[in-house]
Each structure stands twice: as C-alpha cells, then as structure tokens.
C-alpha cells in the first residue's frame, strides 16, 4: 500500500499508510493524512485551528468534496477526535 500527494493550486494533501487493520480481508491499512490549505488571514487560520477536530474535518470535507477517489471517502472515514490543526505561515526572507 502506498501513500500519495494531491495538489490543487491552493491545497496539498499527503497520505501515508500505516499498520494493517487486523481481521480485514483483503488487508486494509490505517492512513495518516495531512492537508495544507491556504488561508491568507492569520486570525482566520488561528480561529479554524482552535475550533476543534469536528469543525476542521468539516472544513476539509467541504474543500475536498470534488477531489479524486479515495480522498472524499478517506475524509468521511476519519474520526473527528483524531483531527487537529496548527497555523503555519510563509514569511518573506
């Protein structure tokens, strides 16, 4: 099982499969995913990150609803308590 990158011009998704889920046939894996999104307003980015996993996950589902398979299903299968966010900023050199 391999991870993948997806980029749409304003967002970047990275995935990485982890340990197999016991008892699944054919074998399935848990998957770590990281979605980086552009939010130009620092206050809005901080507010979204502080809103909690359920709000963050809903935002990600809305932003990625038209993306290729398996992205929408992967997000639908994600438990809100496992989602967190932190603002990261590009700064001029």
PDB file of C-alpha atoms in Angstrom:
ATOM      1  CA  UNK A   1       0.000   0.000   0.000  1.00  0.00           C
ATOM      2  CA  UNK A   2       1.422   3.396  -0.990  1.00  0.00           C
ATOM      3  CA  UNK A   3       0.764   6.961   0.047  1.00  0.00           C
ATOM      4  CA  UNK A   4       0.108   9.780  -2.404  1.00  0.00           C
ATOM      5  CA  UNK A   5       0.198  13.550  -2.874  1.00  0.00           C
ATOM      6  CA  UNK A   6      -2.565  15.667  -4.366  1.00  0.00           C
ATOM      7  CA  UNK A   7      -2.227  19.367  -5.116  1.00  0.00           C
ATOM      8  CA  UNK A   8      -4.952  21.649  -6.483  1.00  0.00           C
ATOM      9  CA  UNK A   9      -3.167  25.016  -6.546  1.00  0.00           C
ATOM     10  CA  UNK A  10      -4.222  26.180  -3.061  1.00  0.00           C
ATOM     11  CA  UNK A  11      -4.226  22.931  -1.062  1.00  0.00           C
ATOM     12  CA  UNK A  12      -1.863  19.982  -0.708  1.00  0.00           C
ATOM     13  CA  UNK A  13      -2.767  16.542   0.620  1.00  0.00           C
ATOM     14  CA  UNK A  14      -0.177  13.993   1.706  1.00  0.00           C
ATOM     15  CA  UNK A  15      -1.088  10.473   2.811  1.00  0.00           C
ATOM     16  CA  UNK A  16       0.875   7.622   4.328  1.00  0.00           C
ATOM     17  CA  UNK A  17      -0.443   4.110   5.048  1.00  0.00           C
ATOM     18  CA  UNK A  18       0.370   2.640   8.430  1.00  0.00           C
ATOM     19  CA  UNK A  19      -0.221  -0.660  10.175  1.00  0.00           C
ATOM     20  CA  UNK A  20      -2.651  -3.191   8.769  1.00  0.00           C
ATOM     21  CA  UNK A  21      -6.065  -3.334  10.393  1.00  0.00           C
ATOM     22  CA  UNK A  22      -6.329  -6.793  11.958  1.00  0.00           C
ATOM     23  CA  UNK A  23      -9.087  -9.027  10.662  1.00  0.00           C
ATOM     24  CA  UNK A  24      -9.633  -7.215   7.350  1.00  0.00           C
ATOM     25  CA  UNK A  25      -9.638  -9.246   4.165  1.00  0.00           C
ATOM     26  CA  UNK A  26      -8.202  -8.152   1.834  1.00  0.00           C
ATOM     27  CA  UNK A  27      -5.827  -6.413   4.231  1.00  0.00           C
ATOM     28  CA  UNK A  28      -6.564  -2.725   4.806  1.00  0.00           C
ATOM     29  CA  UNK A  29      -4.352  -0.143   6.491  1.00  0.00           C
ATOM     30  CA  UNK A  30      -4.885   2.853   8.694  1.00  0.00           C
ATOM     31  CA  UNK A  31      -3.852   6.003   6.860  1.00  0.00           C
ATOM     32  CA  UNK A  32      -2.307   9.206   8.151  1.00  0.00           C
ATOM     33  CA  UNK A  33      -3.230  12.251   6.106  1.00  0.00           C
ATOM     34  CA  UNK A  34      -2.079  15.845   6.217  1.00  0.00           C
ATOM     35  CA  UNK A  35      -3.881  18.616   4.366  1.00  0.00           C
ATOM     36  CA  UNK A  36      -2.216  22.001   3.986  1.00  0.00           C
ATOM     37  CA  UNK A  37      -4.551  24.815   2.914  1.00  0.00           C
ATOM     38  CA  UNK A  38      -4.021  28.474   2.109  1.00  0.00           C
ATOM     39  CA  UNK A  39      -5.799  30.854   4.475  1.00  0.00           C
ATOM     40  CA  UNK A  40      -4.496  34.377   3.872  1.00  0.00           C
ATOM     41  CA  UNK A  41      -5.783  35.829   7.150  1.00  0.00           C
ATOM     42  CA  UNK A  42      -3.699  34.830  10.171  1.00  0.00           C
ATOM     43  CA  UNK A  43      -6.623  35.388  12.561  1.00  0.00           C
ATOM     44  CA  UNK A  44      -8.948  33.203  10.455  1.00  0.00           C
ATOM     45  CA  UNK A  45      -6.332  30.435  10.323  1.00  0.00           C
ATOM     46  CA  UNK A  46      -5.910  30.513  14.095  1.00  0.00           C
ATOM     47  CA  UNK A  47      -9.665  30.548  14.642  1.00  0.00           C
ATOM     48  CA  UNK A  48     -10.170  27.498  12.405  1.00  0.00           C
ATOM     49  CA  UNK A  49      -7.342  25.584  14.072  1.00  0.00           C
ATOM     50  CA  UNK A  50      -8.733  26.342  17.529  1.00  0.00           C
ATOM     51  CA  UNK A  51     -12.287  25.311  16.594  1.00  0.00           C
ATOM     52  CA  UNK A  52     -11.633  21.613  17.210  1.00  0.00           C
ATOM     53  CA  UNK A  53     -11.446  18.417  15.205  1.00  0.00           C
ATOM     54  CA  UNK A  54     -15.084  18.264  14.108  1.00  0.00           C
ATOM     55  CA  UNK A  55     -15.003  21.792  12.643  1.00  0.00           C
ATOM     56  CA  UNK A  56     -11.626  21.196  10.983  1.00  0.00           C
ATOM     57  CA  UNK A  57     -12.797  17.919   9.474  1.00  0.00           C
ATOM     58  CA  UNK A  58     -15.970  19.520   8.110  1.00  0.00           C
ATOM     59  CA  UNK A  59     -13.861  22.273   6.508  1.00  0.00           C
ATOM     60  CA  UNK A  60     -11.575  19.672   4.914  1.00  0.00           C
ATOM     61  CA  UNK A  61     -14.541  17.647   3.656  1.00  0.00           C
ATOM     62  CA  UNK A  62     -16.050  20.760   2.061  1.00  0.00           C
ATOM     63  CA  UNK A  63     -12.769  21.808   0.436  1.00  0.00           C
ATOM     64  CA  UNK A  64     -12.062  18.307  -0.923  1.00  0.00           C
ATOM     65  CA  UNK A  65     -15.569  17.106  -1.805  1.00  0.00           C
ATOM     66  CA  UNK A  66     -14.817  17.081  -5.560  1.00  0.00           C
ATOM     67  CA  UNK A  67     -11.339  15.568  -5.312  1.00  0.00           C
ATOM     68  CA  UNK A  68     -10.428  12.187  -6.793  1.00  0.00           C
ATOM     69  CA  UNK A  69     -11.086   8.879  -5.036  1.00  0.00           C
ATOM     70  CA  UNK A  70     -10.237   7.868  -2.363  1.00  0.00           C
ATOM     71  CA  UNK A  71      -9.988  11.378  -0.832  1.00  0.00           C
ATOM     72  CA  UNK A  72     -13.699  12.055  -0.036  1.00  0.00           C
ATOM     73  CA  UNK A  73     -14.155   8.557   1.436  1.00  0.00           C
ATOM     74  CA  UNK A  74     -10.908   8.808   3.399  1.00  0.00           C
ATOM     75  CA  UNK A  75     -12.121  12.053   4.990  1.00  0.00           C
ATOM     76  CA  UNK A  76     -15.588  10.555   5.616  1.00  0.00           C
ATOM     77  CA  UNK A  77     -13.922   7.638   7.431  1.00  0.00           C
ATOM     78  CA  UNK A  78     -11.847   9.964   9.647  1.00  0.00           C
ATOM     79  CA  UNK A  79     -12.863  10.294  13.291  1.00  0.00           C
ATOM     80  CA  UNK A  80     -13.155  13.975  14.362  1.00  0.00           C
ATOM     81  CA  UNK A  81     -11.271  13.338  17.613  1.00  0.00           C
ATOM     82  CA  UNK A  82      -8.186  12.380  15.571  1.00  0.00           C
ATOM     83  CA  UNK A  83      -8.056  15.704  13.677  1.00  0.00           C
ATOM     84  CA  UNK A  84      -6.032  18.703  14.783  1.00  0.00           C
ATOM     85  CA  UNK A  85      -4.594  21.745  13.083  1.00  0.00           C
ATOM     86  CA  UNK A  86      -1.989  24.397  13.545  1.00  0.00           C
ATOM     87  CA  UNK A  87      -1.382  27.563  11.554  1.00  0.00           C
ATOM     88  CA  UNK A  88       1.865  27.663   9.583  1.00  0.00           C
ATOM     89  CA  UNK A  89       2.915  30.780   7.714  1.00  0.00           C
ATOM     90  CA  UNK A  90       5.200  31.549   4.819  1.00  0.00           C
ATOM     91  CA  UNK A  91       7.263  34.564   5.708  1.00  0.00           C
ATOM     92  CA  UNK A  92       9.347  36.774   3.482  1.00  0.00           C
ATOM     93  CA  UNK A  93      13.068  36.040   3.737  1.00  0.00           C
TER      94      UNK A  93
END
